[in-house]
Coordinates of N, CA and C in Angstrom, one line a residue:
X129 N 123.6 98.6 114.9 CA 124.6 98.8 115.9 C 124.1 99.9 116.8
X130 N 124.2 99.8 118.3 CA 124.8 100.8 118.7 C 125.2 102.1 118.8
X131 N 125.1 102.8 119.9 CA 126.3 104.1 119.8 C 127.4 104.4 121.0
X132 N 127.8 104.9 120.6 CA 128.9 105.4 121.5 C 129.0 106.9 122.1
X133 N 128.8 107.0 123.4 CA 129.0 108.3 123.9 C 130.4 108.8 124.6
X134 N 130.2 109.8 124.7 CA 131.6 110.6 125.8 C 131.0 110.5 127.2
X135 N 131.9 110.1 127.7 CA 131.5 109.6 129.4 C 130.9 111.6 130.1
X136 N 131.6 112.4 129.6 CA 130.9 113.3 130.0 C 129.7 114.5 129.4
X137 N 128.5 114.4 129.3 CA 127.1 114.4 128.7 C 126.9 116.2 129.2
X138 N 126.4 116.4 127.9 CA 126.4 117.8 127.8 C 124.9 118.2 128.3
X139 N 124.9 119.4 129.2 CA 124.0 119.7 130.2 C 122.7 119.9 129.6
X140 N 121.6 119.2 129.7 CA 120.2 119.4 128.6 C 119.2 120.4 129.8
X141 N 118.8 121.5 129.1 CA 118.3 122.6 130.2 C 116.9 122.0 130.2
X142 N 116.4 121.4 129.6 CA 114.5 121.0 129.6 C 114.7 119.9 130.6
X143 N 115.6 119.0 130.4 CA 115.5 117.6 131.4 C 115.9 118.7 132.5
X144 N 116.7 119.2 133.0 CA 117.3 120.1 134.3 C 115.7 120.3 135.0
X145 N 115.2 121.3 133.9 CA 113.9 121.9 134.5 C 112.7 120.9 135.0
X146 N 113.0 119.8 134.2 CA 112.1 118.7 134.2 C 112.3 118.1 135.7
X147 N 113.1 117.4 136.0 CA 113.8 117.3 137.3 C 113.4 118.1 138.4
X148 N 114.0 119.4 138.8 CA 113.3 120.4 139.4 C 111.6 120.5 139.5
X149 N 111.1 120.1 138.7 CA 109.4 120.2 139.0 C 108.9 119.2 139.5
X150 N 109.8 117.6 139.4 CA 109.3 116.7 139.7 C 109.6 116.7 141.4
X151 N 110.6 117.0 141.8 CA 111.3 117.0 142.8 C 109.6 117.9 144.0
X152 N 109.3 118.9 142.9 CA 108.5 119.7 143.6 C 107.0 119.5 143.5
X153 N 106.9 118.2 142.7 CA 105.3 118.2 142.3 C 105.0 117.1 144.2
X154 N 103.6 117.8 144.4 CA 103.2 117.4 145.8 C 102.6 116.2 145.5
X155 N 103.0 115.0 145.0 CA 102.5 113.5 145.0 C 103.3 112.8 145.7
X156 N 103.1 111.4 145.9 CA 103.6 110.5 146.5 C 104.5 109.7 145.5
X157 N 105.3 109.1 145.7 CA 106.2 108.3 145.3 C 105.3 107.6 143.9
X158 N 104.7 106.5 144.5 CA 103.9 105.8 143.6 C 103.0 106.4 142.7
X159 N 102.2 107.5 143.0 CA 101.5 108.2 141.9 C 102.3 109.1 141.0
X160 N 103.6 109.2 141.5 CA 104.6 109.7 140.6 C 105.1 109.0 139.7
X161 N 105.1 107.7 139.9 CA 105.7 106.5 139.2 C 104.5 106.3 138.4
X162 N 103.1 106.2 138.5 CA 102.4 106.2 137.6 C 101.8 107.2 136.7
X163 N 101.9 108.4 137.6 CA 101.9 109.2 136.3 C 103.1 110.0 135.2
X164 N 104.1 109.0 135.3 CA 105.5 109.3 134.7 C 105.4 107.7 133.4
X165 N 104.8 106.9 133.9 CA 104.2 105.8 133.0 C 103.5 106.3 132.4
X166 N 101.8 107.2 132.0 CA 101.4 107.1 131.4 C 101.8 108.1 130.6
X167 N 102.6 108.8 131.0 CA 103.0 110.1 130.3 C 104.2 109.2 129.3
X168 N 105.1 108.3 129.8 CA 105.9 108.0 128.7 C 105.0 107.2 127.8
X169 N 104.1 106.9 127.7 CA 102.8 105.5 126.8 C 102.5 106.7 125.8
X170 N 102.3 108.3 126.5 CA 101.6 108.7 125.8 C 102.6 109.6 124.0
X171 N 103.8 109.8 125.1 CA 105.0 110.5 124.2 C 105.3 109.5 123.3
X172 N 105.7 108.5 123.5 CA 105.8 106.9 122.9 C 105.3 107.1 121.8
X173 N 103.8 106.8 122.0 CA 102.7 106.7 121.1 C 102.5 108.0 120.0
X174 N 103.2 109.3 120.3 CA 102.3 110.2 119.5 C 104.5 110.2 118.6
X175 N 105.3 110.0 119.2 CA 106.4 109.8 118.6 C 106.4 108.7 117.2
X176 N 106.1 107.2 118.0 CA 105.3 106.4 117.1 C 104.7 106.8 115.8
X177 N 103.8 107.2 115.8 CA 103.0 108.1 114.9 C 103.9 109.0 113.7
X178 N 104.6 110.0 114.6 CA 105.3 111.0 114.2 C 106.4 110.3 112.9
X179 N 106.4 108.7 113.6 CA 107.7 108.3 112.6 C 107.3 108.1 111.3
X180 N 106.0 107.8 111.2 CA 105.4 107.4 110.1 C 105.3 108.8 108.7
X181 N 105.7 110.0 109.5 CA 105.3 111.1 108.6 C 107.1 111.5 108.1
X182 N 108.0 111.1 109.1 CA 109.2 111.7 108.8 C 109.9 110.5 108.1
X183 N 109.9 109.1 108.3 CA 110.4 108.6 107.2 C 109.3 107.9 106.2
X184 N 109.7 107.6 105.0 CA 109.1 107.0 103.9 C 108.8 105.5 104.6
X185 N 107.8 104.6 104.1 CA 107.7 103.4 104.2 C 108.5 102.3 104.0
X186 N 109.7 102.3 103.7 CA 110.4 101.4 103.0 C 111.7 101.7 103.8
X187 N 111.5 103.0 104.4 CA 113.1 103.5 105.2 C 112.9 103.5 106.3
X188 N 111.7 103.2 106.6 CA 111.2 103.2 108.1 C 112.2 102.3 109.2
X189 N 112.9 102.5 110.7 CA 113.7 101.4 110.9 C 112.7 100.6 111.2
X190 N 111.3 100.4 111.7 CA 110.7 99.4 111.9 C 110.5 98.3 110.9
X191 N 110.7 99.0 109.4 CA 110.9 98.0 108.4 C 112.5 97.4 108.2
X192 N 113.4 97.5 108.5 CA 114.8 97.1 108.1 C 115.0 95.2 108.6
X193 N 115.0 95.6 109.8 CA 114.8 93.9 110.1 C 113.9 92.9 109.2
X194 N 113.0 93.3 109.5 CA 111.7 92.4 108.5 C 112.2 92.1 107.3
X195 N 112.2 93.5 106.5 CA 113.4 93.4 104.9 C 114.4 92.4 105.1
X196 N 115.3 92.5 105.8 CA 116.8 91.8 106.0 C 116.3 89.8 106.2
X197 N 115.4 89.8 107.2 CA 114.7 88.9 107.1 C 114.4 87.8 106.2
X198 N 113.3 88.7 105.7 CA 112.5 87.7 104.4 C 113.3 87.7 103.4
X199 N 114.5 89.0 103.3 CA 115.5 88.6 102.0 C 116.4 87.5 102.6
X200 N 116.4 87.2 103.6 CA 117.5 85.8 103.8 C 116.4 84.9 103.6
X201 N 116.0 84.9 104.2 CA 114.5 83.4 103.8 C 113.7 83.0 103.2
X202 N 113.5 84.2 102.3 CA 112.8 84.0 101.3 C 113.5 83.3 100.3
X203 N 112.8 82.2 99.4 CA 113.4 82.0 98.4 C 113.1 82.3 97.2
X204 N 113.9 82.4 95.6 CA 112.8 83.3 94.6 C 112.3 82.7 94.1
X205 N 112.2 80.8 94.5 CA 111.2 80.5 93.4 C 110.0 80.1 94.3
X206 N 109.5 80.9 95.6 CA 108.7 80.9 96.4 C 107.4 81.9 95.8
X207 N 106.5 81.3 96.1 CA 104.9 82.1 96.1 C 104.5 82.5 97.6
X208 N 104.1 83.4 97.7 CA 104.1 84.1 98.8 C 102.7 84.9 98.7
X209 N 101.9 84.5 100.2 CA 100.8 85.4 100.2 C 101.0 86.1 101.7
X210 N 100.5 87.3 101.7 CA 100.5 88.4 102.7 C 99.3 88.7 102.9
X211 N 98.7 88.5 104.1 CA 97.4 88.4 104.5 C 97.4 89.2 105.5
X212 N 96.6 90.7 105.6 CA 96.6 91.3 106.4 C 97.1 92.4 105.2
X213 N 97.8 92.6 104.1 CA 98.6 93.3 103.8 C 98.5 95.0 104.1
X214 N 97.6 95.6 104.4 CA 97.1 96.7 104.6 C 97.5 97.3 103.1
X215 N 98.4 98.3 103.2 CA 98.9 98.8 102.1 C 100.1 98.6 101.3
X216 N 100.3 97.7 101.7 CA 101.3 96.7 100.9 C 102.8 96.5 101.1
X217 N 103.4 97.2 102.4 CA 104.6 97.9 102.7 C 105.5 96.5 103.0
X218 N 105.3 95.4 103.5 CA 105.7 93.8 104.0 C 105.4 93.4 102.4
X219 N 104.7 93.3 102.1 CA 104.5 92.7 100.4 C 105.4 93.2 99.8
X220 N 105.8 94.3 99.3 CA 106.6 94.6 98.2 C 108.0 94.5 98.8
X221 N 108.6 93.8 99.7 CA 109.7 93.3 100.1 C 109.8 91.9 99.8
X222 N 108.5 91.4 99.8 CA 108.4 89.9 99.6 C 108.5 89.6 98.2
X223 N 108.6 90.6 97.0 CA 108.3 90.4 96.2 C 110.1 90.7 95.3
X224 N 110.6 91.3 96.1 CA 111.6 91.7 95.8 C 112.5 90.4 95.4
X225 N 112.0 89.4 95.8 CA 113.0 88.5 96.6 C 112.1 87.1 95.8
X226 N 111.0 87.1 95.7 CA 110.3 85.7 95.3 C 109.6 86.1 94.0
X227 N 109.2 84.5 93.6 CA 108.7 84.8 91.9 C 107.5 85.6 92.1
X228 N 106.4 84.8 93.0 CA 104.8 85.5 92.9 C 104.7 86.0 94.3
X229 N 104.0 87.0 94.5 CA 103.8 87.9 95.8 C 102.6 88.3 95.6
X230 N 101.2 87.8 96.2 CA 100.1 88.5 96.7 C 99.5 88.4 98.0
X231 N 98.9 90.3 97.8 CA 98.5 90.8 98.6 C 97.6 90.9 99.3
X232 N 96.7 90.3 100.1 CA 95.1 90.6 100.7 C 94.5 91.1 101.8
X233 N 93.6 91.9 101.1 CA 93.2 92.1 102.7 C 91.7 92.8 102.5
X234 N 90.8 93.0 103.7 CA 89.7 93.0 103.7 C 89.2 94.2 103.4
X235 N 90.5 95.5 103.6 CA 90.3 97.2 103.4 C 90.3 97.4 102.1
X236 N 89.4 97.4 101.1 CA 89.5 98.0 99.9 C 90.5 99.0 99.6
X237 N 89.9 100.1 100.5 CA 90.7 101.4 100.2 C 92.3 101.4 100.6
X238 N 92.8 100.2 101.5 CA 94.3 100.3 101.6 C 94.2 99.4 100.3
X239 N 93.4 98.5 99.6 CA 94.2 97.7 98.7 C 94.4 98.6 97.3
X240 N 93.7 99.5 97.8 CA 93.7 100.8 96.2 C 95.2 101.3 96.1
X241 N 95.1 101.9 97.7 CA 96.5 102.6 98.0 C 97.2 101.7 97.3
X242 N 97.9 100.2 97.8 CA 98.9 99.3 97.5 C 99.1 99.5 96.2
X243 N 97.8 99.0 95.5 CA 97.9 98.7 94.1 C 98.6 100.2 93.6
X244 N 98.3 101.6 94.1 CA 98.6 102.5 93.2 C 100.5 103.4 93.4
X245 N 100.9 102.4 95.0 CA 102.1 102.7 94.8 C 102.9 102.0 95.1
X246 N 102.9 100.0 94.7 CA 103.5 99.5 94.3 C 103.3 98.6 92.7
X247 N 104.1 98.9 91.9 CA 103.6 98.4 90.8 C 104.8 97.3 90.5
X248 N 104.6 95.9 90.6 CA 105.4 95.2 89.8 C 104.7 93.9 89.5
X249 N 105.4 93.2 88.2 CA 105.1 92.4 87.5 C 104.5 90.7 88.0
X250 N 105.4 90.6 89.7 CA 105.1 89.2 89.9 C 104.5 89.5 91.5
X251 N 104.1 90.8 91.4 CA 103.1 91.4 92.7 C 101.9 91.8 92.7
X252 N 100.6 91.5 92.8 CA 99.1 91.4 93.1 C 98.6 91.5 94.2
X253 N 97.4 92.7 94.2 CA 96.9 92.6 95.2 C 95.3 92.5 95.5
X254 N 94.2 92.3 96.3 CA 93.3 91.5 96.5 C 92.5 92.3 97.1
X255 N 91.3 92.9 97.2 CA 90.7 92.8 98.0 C 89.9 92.0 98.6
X256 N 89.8 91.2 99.9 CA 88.7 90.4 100.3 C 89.1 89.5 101.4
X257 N 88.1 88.3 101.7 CA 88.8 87.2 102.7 C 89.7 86.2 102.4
X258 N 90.7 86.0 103.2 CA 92.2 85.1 102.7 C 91.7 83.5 102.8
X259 N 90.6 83.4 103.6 CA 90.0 82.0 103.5 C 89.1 81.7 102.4
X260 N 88.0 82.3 101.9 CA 87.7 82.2 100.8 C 88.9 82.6 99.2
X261 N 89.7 83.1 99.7 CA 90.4 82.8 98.2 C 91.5 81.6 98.1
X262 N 91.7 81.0 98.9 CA 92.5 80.0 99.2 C 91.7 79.2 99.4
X263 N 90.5 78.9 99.3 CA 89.6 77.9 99.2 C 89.2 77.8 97.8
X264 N 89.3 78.8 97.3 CA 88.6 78.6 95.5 C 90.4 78.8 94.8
X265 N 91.5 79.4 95.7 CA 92.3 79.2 94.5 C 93.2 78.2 94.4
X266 N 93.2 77.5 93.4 CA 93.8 75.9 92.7 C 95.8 76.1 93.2
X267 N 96.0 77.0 92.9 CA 97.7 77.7 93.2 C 98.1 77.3 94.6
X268 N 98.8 77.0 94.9 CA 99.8 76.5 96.5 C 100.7 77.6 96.2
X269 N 100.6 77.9 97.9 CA 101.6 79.0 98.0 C 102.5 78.2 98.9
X270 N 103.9 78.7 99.2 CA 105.0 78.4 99.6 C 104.9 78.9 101.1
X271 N 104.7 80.5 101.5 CA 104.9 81.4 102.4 C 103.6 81.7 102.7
X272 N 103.6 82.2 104.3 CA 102.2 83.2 104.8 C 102.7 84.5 105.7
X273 N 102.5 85.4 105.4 CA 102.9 85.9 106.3 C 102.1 86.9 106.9
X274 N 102.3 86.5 108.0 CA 101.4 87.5 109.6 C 102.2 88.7 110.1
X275 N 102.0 89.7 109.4 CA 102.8 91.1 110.1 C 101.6 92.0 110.8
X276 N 101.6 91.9 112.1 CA 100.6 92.4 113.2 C 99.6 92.0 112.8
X277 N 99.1 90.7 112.5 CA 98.0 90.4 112.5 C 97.1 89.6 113.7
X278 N 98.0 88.4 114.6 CA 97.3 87.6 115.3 C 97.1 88.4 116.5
X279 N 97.6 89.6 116.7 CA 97.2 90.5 118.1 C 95.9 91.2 118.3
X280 N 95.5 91.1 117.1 CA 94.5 91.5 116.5 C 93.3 90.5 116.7
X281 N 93.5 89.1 117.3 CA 92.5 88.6 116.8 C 91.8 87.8 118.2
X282 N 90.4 87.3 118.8 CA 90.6 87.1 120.1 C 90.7 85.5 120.3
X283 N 91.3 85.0 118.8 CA 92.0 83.2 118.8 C 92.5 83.5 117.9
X284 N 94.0 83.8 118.3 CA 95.2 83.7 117.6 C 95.6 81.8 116.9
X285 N 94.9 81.4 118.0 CA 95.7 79.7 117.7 C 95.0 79.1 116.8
X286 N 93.2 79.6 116.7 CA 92.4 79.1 115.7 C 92.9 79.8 114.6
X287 N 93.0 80.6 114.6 CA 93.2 81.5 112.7 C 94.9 80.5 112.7
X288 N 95.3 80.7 113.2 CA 96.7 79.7 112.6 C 96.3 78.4 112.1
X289 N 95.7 77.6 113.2 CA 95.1 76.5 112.4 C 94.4 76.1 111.2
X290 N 93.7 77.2 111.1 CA 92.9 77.1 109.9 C 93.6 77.6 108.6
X291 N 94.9 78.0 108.6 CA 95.4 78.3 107.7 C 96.9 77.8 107.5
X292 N 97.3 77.3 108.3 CA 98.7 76.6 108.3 C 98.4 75.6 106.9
X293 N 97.2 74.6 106.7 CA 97.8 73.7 106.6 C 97.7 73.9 104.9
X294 N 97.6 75.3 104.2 CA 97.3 76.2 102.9 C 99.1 76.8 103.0
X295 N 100.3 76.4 104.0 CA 101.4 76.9 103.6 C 102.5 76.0 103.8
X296 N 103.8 76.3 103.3 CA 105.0 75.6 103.8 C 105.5 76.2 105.1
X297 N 105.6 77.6 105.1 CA 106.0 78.4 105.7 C 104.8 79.4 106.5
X298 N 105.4 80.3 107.5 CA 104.6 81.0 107.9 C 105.5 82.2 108.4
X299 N 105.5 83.6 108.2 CA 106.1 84.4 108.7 C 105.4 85.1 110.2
X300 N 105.4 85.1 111.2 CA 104.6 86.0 112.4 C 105.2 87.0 112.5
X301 N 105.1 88.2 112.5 CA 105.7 89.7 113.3 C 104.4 89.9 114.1
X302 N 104.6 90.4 115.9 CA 104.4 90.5 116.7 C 104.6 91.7 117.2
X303 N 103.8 92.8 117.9 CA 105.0 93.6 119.1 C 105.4 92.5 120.2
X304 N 106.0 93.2 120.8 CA 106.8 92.7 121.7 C 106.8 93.2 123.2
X305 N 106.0 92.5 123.9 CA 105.4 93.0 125.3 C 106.9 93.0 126.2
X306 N 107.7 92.3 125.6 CA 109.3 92.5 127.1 C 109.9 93.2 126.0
X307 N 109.8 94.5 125.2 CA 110.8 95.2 124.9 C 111.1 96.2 125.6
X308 N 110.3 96.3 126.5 CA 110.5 97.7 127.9 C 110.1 97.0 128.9
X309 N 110.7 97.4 129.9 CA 110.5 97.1 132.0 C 109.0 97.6 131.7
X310 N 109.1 98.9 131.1 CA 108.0 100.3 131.5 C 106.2 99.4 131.1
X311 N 106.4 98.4 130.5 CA 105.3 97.4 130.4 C 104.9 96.3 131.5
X312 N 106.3 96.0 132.2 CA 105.7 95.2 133.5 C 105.5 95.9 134.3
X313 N 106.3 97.4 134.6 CA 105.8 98.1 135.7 C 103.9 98.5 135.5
X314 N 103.9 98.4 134.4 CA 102.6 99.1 133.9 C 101.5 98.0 134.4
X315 N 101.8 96.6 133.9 CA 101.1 95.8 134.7 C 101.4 95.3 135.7
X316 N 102.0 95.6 136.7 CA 102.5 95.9 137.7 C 100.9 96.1 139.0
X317 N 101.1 97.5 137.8 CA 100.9 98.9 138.6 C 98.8 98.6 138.0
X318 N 98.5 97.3 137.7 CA 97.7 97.5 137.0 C 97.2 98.9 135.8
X319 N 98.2 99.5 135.2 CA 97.8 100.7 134.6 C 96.6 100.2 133.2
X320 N 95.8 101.6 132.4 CA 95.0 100.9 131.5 C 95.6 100.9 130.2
X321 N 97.1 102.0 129.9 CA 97.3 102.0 129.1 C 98.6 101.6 128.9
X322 N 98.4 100.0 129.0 CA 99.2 98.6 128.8 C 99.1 97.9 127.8
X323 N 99.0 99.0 126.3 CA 99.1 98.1 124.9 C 100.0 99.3 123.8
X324 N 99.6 98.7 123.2 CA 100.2 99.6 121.9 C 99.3 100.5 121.0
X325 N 98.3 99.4 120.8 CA 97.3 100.1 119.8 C 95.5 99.7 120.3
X326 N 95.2 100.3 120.1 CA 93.4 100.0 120.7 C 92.5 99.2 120.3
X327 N 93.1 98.5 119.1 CA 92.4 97.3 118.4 C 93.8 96.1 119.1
X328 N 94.1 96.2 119.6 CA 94.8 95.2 120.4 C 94.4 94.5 121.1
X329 N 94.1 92.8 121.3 CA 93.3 91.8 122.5 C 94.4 91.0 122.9
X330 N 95.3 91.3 122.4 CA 96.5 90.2 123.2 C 98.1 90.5 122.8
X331 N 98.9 91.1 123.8 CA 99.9 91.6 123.8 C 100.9 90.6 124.2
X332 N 101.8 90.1 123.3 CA 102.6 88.6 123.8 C 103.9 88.9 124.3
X333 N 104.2 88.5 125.3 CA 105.7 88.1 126.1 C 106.2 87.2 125.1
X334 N 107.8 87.3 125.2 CA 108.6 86.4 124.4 C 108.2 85.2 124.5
X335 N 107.7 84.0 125.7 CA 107.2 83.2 126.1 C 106.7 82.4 125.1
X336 N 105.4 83.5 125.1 CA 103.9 83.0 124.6 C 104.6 83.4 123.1
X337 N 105.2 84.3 122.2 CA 105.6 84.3 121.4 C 106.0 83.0 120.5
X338 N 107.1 82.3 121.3 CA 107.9 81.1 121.5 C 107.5 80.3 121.4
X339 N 105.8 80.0 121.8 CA 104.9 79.0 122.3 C 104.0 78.8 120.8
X340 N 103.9 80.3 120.2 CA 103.0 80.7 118.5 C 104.3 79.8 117.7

């Protein structure tokens, strides 16, 4: 949900001051507009970050939806692989919820992490390639799930293909390039810092989302 405010907003003396300097900074219109974009990408970004230290992984709000999600959709007599799993944070919700849950991914040292702080009975995790173990393993899984993985990649539509046809299901999480204006002004404005993260090749509009 939402919040609710009092129609009359208590006086904030840093925005006041903020205001006042902008009024007085000697730029033009437009280079004020862009350098007020890269400065919010950059606050964004180190906030972003910041969230990762103040809440736990599991309480994170970026995780709540996803959780709420796969516990509606998942089912428990589903087998579920998680490919990309980094350190296991999308897996151990999947597992909460379904009989088998494994983990993979190509980072050793995040699959150490996983392995050493989530431990349960019908959850496994892998280190290696998700196409060679799904080629040698005999087991059918039910679910796949893609949490920030196809933005990552510079053919999103080949890696889907090549592995759709190893599932019933498929889960995608995406960012989301129309969650702010402040992204079409940015390409707009042609600006460079028009992504989220630096290993990013393709940032999807709802559209193209729609289209995955």
């Amino acid at each position: 949900m939402g919040v609710k405010l009092a129609r009359k907003k208590p006086r904030i003396l840093w925005a006041s001051l903020f205001y006042r300097v902008h009024k007085l900074l000697p730029l033009s219109s437009k280079a004020k507009f862009k350098l007020y974009l890269n400065m919010a990408w950059w606050f964004e970004r180190l906030s972003h970050e910041m969230s990762f230290r103040y809440y736990n992984a599991q309480n994170h709000p970026l995780r709540i939806h996803p959780r709420k999600f796969l516990q509606r959709h998942l089912n428990k007599d589903f087998t579920v692989l998680d490919l990309g799993c980094h350190s296991g944070d999308i897996t151990v919700m999947a597992a909460e919820v379904s009989k088998k849950v494994v983990g993979i991914d190509y980072n050793a040292g995040a699959i150490e992490q996983a392995k050493a702080t989530y431990k349960r009975d019908n959850l496994t995790f892998i280190a290696g390639e998700a196409f060679e173990f799904l080629s040698k393993n005999e087991e059918k899984f039910d679910v796949l799930i893609l949490s920030h993985i196809l933005e990552h990649l510079d053919n999103p539509q080949s890696f889907l293909d090549t592995f759709k046809g190893f599932f019933r299901y498929i889960y995608i999480e995406l960012p989301d390039f129309d969650k702010s204006y402040h992204n079409h002004y940015r390409k707009d404005l042609n600006l460079q810092l028009v992504y989220t993260d630096d290993d990013h090749v393709s940032e999807f509009d709802r559209d193209e989302l729609a289209a995955i």
